[in-house]
Short mmCIF file of C-alpha atoms and ligand atoms in Angstrom, two decimals:
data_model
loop_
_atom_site.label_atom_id
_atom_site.label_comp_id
_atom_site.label_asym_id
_atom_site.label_seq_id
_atom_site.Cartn_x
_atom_site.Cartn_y
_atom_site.Cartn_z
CA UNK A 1000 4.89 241.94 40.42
CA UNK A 1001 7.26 239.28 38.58
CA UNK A 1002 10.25 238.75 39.78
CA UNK A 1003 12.34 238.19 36.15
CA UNK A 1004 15.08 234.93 37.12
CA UNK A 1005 18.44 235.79 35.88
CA UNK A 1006 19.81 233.58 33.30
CA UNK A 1007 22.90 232.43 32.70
CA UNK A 1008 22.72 234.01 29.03
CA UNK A 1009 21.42 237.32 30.03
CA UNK A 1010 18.58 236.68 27.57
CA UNK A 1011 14.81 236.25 29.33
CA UNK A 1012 14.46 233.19 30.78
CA UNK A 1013 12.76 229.90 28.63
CA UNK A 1014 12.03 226.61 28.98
CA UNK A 1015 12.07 224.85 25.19
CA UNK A 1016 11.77 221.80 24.06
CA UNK A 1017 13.69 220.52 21.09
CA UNK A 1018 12.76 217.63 18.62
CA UNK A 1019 15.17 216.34 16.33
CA UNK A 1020 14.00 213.41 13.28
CA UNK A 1021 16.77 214.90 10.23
CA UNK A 1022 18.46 211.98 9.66
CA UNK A 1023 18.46 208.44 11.49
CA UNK A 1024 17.72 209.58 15.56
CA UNK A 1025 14.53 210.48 16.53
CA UNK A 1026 15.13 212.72 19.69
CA UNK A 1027 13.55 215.40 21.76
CA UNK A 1028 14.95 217.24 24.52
CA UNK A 1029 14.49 220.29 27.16
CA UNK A 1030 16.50 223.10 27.94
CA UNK A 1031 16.14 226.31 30.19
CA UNK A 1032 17.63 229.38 29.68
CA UNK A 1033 19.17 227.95 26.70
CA UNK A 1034 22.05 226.39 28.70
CA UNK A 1035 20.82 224.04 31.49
CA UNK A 1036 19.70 220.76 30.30
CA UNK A 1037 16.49 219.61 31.48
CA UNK A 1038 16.33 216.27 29.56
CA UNK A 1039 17.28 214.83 26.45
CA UNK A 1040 16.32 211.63 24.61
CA UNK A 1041 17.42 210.26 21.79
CA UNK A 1042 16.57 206.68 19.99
CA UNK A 1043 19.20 205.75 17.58
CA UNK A 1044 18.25 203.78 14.27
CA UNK A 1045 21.77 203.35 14.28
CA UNK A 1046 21.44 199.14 14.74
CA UNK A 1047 18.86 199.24 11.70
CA UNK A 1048 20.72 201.05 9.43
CA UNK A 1049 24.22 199.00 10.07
CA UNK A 1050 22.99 195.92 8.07
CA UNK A 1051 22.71 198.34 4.35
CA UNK A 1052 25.56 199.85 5.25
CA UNK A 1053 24.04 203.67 5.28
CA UNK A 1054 20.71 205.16 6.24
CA UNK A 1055 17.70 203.78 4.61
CA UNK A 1056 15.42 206.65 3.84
CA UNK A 1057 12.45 204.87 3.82
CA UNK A 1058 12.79 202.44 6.91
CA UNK A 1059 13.79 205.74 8.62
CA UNK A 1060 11.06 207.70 8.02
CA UNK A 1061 8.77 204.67 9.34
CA UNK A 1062 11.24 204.23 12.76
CA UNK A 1063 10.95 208.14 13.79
CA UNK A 1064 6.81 207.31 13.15
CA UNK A 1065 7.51 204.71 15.48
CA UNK A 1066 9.65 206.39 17.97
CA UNK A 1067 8.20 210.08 18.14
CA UNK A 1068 5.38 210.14 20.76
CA UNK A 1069 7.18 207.94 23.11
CA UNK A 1070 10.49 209.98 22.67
CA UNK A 1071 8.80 212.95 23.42
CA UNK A 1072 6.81 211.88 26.14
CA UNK A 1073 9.92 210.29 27.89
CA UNK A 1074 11.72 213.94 27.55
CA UNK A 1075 9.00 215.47 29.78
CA UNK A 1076 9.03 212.92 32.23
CA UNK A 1077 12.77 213.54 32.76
CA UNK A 1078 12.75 216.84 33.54
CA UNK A 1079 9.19 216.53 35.46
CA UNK A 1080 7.68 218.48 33.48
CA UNK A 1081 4.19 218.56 31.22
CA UNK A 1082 4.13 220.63 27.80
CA UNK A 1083 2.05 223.27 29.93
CA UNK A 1084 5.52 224.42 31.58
CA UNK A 1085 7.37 225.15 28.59
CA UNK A 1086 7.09 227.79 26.45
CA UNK A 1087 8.05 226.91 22.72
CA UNK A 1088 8.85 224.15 20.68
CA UNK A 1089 11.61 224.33 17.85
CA UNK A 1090 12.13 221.30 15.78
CA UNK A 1091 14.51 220.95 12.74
CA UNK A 1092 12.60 222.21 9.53
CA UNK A 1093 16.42 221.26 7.67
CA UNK A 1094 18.72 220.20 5.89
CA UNK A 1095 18.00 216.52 5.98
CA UNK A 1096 15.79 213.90 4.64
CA UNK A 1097 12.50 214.77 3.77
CA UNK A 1098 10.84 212.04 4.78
CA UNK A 1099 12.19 211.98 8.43
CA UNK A 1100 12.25 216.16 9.11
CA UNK A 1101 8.45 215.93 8.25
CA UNK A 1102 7.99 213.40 10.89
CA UNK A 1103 9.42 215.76 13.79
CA UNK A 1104 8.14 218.86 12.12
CA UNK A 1105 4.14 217.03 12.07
CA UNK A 1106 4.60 216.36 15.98
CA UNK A 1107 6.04 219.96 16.68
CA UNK A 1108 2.99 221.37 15.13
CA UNK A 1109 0.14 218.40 16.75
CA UNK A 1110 1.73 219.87 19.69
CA UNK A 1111 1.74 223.43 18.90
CA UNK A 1112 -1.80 223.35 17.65
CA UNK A 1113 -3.27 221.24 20.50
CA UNK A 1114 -1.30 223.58 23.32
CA UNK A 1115 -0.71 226.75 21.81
CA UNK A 1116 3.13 226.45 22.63
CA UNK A 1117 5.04 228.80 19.82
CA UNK A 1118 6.50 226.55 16.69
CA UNK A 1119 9.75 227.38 15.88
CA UNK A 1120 11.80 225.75 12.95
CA UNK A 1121 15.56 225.31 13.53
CA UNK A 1122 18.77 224.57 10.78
CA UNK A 1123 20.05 221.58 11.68
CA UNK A 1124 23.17 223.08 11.17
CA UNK A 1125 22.67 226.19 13.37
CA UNK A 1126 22.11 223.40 16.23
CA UNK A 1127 24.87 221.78 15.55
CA UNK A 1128 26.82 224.62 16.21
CA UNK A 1129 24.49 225.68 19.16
CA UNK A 1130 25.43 222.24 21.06
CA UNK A 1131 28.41 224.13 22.44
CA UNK A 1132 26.55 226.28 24.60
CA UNK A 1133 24.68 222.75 26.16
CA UNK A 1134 25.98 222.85 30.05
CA UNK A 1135 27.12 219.37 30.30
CA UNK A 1136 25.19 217.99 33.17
CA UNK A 1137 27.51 216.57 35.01
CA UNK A 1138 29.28 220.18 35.59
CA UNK A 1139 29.54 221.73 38.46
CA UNK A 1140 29.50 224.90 37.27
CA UNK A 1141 27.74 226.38 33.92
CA UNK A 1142 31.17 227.04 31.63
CA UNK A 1143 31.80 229.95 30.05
CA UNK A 1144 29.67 229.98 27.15
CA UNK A 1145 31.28 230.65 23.39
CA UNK A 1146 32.52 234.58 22.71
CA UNK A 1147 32.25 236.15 19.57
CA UNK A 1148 33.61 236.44 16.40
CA UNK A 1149 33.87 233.26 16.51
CA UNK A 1150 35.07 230.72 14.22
CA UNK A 1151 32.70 227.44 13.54
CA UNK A 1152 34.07 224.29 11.80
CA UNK A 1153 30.92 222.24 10.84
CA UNK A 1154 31.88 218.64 10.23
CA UNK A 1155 29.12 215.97 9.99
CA UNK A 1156 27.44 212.98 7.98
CA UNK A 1157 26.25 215.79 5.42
CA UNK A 1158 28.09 218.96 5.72
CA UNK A 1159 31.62 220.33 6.17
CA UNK A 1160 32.06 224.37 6.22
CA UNK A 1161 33.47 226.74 7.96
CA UNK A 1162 31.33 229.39 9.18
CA UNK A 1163 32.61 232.72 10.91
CA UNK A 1164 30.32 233.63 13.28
CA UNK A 1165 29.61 237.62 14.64
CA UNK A 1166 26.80 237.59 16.93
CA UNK A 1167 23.85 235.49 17.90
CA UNK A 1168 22.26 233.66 14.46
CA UNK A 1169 25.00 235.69 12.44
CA UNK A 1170 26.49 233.31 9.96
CA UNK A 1171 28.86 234.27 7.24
CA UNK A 1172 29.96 231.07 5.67
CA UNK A 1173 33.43 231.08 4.26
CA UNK A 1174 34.00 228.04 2.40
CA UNK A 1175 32.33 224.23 2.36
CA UNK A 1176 33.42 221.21 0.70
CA UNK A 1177 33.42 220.77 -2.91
CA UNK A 1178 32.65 216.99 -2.50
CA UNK A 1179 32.26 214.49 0.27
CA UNK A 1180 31.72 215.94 3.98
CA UNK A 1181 34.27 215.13 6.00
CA UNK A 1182 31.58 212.18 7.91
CA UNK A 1183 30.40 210.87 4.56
CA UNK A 1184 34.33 210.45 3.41
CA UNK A 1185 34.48 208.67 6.93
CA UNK A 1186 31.96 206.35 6.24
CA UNK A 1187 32.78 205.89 2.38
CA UNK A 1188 36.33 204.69 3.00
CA UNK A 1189 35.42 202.45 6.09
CA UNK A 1190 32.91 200.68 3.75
CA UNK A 1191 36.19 200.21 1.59
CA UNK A 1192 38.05 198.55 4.15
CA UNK A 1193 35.83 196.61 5.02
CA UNK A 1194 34.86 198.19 8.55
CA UNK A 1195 30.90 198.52 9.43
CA UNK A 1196 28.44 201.59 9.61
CA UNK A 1197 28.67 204.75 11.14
CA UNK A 1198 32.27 205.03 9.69
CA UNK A 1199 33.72 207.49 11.85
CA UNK A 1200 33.57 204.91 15.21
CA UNK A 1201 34.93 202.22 13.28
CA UNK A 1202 37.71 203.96 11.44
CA UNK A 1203 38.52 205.57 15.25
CA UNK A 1204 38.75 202.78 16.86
CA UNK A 1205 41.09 200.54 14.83
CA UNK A 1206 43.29 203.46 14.15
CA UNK A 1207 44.42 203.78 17.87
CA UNK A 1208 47.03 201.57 17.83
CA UNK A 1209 48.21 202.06 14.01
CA UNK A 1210 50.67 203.75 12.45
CA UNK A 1211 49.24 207.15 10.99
CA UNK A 1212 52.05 207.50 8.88
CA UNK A 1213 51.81 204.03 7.04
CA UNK A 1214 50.33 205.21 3.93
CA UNK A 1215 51.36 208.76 2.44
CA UNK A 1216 47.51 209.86 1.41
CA UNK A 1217 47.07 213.66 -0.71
CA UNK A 1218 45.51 216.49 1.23
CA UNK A 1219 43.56 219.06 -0.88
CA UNK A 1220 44.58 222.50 0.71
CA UNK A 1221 42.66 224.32 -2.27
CA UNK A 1222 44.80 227.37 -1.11
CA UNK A 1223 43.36 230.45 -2.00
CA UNK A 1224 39.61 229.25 -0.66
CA UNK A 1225 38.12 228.31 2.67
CA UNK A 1226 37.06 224.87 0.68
CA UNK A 1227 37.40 221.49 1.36
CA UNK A 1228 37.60 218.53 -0.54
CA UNK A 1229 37.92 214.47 0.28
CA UNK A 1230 37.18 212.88 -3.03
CA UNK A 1231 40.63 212.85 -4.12
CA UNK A 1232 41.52 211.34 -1.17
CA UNK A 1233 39.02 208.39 -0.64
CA UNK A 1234 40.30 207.45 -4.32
CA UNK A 1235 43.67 207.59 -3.21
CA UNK A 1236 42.32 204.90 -0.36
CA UNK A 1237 40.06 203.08 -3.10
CA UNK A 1238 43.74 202.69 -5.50
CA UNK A 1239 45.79 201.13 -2.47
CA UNK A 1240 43.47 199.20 -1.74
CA UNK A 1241 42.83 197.64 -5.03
CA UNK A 1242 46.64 197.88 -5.08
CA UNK A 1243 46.89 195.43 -2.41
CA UNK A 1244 44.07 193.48 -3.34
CA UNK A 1245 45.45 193.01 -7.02
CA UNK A 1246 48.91 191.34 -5.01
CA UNK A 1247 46.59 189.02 -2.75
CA UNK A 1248 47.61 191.09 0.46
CA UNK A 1249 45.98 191.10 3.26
CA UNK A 1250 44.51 194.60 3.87
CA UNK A 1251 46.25 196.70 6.39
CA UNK A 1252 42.76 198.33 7.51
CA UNK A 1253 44.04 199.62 11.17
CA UNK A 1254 47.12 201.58 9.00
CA UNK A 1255 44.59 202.52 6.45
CA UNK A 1256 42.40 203.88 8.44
CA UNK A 1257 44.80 205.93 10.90
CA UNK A 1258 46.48 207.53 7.69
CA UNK A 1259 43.36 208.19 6.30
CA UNK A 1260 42.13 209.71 9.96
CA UNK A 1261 45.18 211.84 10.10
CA UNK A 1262 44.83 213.33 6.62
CA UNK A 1263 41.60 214.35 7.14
CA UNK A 1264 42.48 215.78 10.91
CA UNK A 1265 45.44 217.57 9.32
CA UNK A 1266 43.23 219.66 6.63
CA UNK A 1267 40.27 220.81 9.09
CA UNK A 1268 43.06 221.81 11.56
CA UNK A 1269 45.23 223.75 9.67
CA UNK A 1270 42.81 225.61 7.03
CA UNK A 1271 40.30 226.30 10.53
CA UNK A 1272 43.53 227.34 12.06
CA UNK A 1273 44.52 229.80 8.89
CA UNK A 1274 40.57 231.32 8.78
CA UNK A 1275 40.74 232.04 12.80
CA UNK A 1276 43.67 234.25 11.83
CA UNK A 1277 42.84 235.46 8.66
CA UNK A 1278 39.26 236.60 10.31
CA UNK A 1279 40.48 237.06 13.85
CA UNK A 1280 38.30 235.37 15.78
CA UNK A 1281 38.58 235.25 19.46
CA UNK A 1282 37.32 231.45 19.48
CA UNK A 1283 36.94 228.69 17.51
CA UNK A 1284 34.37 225.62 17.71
CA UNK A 1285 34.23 222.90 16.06
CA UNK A 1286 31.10 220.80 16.03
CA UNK A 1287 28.80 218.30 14.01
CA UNK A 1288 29.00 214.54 14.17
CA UNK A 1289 32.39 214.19 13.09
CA UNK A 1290 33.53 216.39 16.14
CA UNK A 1291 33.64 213.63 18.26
CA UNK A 1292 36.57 212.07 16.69
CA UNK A 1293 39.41 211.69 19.11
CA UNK A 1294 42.28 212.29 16.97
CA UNK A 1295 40.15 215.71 15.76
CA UNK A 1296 39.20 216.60 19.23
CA UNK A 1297 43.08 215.90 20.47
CA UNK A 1298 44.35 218.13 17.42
CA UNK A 1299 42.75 221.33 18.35
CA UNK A 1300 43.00 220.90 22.12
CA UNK A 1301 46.74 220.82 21.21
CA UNK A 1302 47.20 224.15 19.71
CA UNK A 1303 47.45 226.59 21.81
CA UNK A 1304 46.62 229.87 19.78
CA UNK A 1305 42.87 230.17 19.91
CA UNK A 1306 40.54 228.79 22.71
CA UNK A 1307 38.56 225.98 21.82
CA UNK A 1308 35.10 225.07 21.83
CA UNK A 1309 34.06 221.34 21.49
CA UNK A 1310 30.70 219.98 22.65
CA UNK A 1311 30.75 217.04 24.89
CA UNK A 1312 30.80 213.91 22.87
CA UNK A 1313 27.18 212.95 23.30
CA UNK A 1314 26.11 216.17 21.56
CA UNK A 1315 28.51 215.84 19.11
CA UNK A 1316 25.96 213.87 17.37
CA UNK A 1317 22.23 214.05 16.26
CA UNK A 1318 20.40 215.05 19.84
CA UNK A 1319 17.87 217.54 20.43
CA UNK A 1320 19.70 219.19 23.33
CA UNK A 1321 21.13 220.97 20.32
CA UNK A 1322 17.92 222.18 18.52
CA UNK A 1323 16.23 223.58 22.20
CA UNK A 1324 19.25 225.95 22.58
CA UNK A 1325 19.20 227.25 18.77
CA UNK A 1326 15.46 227.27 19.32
CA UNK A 1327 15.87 229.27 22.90
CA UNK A 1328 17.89 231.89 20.55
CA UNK A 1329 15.84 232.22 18.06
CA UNK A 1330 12.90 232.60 20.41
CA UNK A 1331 14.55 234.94 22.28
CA UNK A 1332 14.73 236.67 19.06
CA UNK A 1333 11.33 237.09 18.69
CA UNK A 1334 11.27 234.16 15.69
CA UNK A 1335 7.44 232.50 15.74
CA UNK A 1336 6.77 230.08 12.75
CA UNK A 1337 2.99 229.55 11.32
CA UNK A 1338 1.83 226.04 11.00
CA UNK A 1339 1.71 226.16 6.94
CA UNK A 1340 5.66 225.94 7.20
CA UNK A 1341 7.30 223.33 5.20
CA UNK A 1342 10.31 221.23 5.85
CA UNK A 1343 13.69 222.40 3.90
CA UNK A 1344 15.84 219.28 2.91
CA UNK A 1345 18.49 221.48 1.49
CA UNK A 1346 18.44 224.35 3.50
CA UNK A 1347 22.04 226.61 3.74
CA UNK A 1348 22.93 228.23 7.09
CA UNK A 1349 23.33 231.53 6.06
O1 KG4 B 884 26.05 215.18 12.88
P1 KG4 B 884 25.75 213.76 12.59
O2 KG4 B 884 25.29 212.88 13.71
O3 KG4 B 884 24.67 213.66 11.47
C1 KG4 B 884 24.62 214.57 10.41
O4 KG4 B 884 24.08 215.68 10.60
O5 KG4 B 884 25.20 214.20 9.35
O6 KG4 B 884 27.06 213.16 11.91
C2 KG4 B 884 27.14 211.82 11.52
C3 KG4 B 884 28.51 211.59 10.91
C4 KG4 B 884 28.69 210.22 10.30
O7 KG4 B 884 29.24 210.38 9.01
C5 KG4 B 884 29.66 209.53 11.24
O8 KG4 B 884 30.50 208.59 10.60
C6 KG4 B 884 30.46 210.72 11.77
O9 KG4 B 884 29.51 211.74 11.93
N1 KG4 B 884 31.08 210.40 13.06
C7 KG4 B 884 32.42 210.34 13.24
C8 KG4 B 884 32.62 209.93 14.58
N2 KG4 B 884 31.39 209.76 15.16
C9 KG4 B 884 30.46 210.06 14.21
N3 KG4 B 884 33.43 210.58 12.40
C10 KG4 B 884 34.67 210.42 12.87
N4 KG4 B 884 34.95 209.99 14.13
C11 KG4 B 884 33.97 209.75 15.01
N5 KG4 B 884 34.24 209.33 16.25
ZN1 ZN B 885 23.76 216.38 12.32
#
């Protein structure tokens, strides 16, 4: 007889590993149940990248080469494990660059094929929004996990939408930017003022002592849509700034970037805050790199008419911890993927 373990989800219990190349981290973690983390490793390309200014497709194809084995070899040895305890892998088959998902998505299958382990491909996107169910590890106590409908702002390097969400690997996505995603605006203008790559750190962290309300930059409400657009308002930054420039002025980059920070806040919290509503949800979340932003993160834990969900700020960005979890769901689903599957770069949610 088998005595069945009760999980924390009330789905069958799972132990998956997740392995994450999209963009520039190669990572692979573990996860039971879908909740408790097990391990998770993730080697940044961040350092390499800084010098261009942006990710360099090429040299980060040839870095997740470099840092795949070892990654996922150092993810089993954290959670004393060997790929004979788990019981599927789920890697991200998309969106991101081709070069780099193919490099997670060739392991994935080496392993599958060599262990038998079932392959599962994962959106990069439905991880993202799956990193809110990650039980941080330092808690004491597994938090209440996300309730449905739910309401999911997606805000990273590539993508900004906002998703309602009915049930398990329901998506019904209700508007996305028409432009820049919110990330890519981050790193756009602090390239402009002359602060270094990722963006969204830099721009955070000489904004917390500026004055937000310095410069008096446009917000696109598109009213009428669920849509979201920057462009208008990284030119707004580009004309100042050539503004100033054109006087010989020194560039005010802290005030810059805080007014820039808070129109960007001040559009993804009030049109998330007019969808909850509109759609009522019982929850919102809000996840995807640019989730980790302080001002963002301080703006919805202010408002006090929907619970909030907002992963922990070290799965706010690319991890695998993220991809086990959407892969626990969707094996829990019953999802199995054949090794002939091909990576997705552009590859919508629902
Ligand atoms: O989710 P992510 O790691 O990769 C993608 O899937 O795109 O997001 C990366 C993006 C970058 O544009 C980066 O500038 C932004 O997230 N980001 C931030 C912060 N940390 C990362 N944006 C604003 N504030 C932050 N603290
Ligand atoms: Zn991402």
């Amino acid at each position: 007889m088998t005595i069945e373990r009760s999980t924390p989800t009330g789905f069958p219990p799972a132990r998956i590993m997740g392995i994450e190349s999209s963009c520039d981290e190669t990572a692979a973690a573990i996860i039971r149940d879908g909740r408790v983390l097990l391990s998770n490793v993730v080697a940044s390309q961040v350092d390499l990248h800084a010098e261009y200014g942006g990710v360099f497709p090429e040299m980060a194809s040839r870095q997740h080469i470099l840092s795949i084995y070892p990654v996922v070899e150092q993810a089993l040895m954290q959670a004393h494990l060997s790929l004979t305890d788990l019981d599927a892998i789920a890697v991200t088959r998309g969106p991101g660059l081709a070069g780099s998902l193919v490099v997670g998505v060739n392991a994935a299958k080496g392993i599958s094929l060599a262990t038998g382990l079932p392959l599962i491909g994962v959106n990069h996107l439905e991880s993202h929004i799956y990193s809110a169910w990650i039980a941080p590890e330092e808690a004491e106590q597994i938090p209440p996990e996300p309730e449905f409908p739910l309401l999911a702002l997606l805000v990273s390097g590539g993508h900004t939408e906002l998703n309602l969400i009915t049930g398990h690997l329901q998506y019904e996505r209700l508007g996305a930017t028409l432009d820049d995603a919110a990330g890519e605006a981050f790193d756009k203008v602090a390239r402009l003022i002359g602060l270094p790559y990722p963006g969204g750190p830099s721009i955070q962290e000489v904004a917390r002592e500026a004055d937000k309300n310095a410069f008096k930059f446009p917000r696109s409400w598109l009213d009428g849509t669920w849509n979201f657009s920057f462009s208008g308002l990284k030119t707004a930054v580009l004309r100042t700034v050539q503004e100033i420039k054109n006087q010989n002025g020194e560039l005010p980059a802290a005030d810059l970037a805080a007014s820039f920070q808070e129109a960007v806040v001040d559009v993804l919290l009030k049109k998330t805050l007019s969808a909850a509503r509109q759609y009522n949800v019982r929850q919102i979340l809000v996840a995807g790199g640019v989730s980790a932003n302080q001002a963002l993160r301080e703006a919805f834990i202010a408002q006090d008419e929907f619970p909030v969900h907002i992963p922990p700020l070290k799965y706010c960005t690319d991890n695998a911890a993220m991809v086990a979890v959407a892969g626990y769901y969707r094996y829990v689903h019953d999802q199995r993927d054949t090794l002939d599957f091909d990576v997705l770069p552009t590859w919508p949610l629902s």
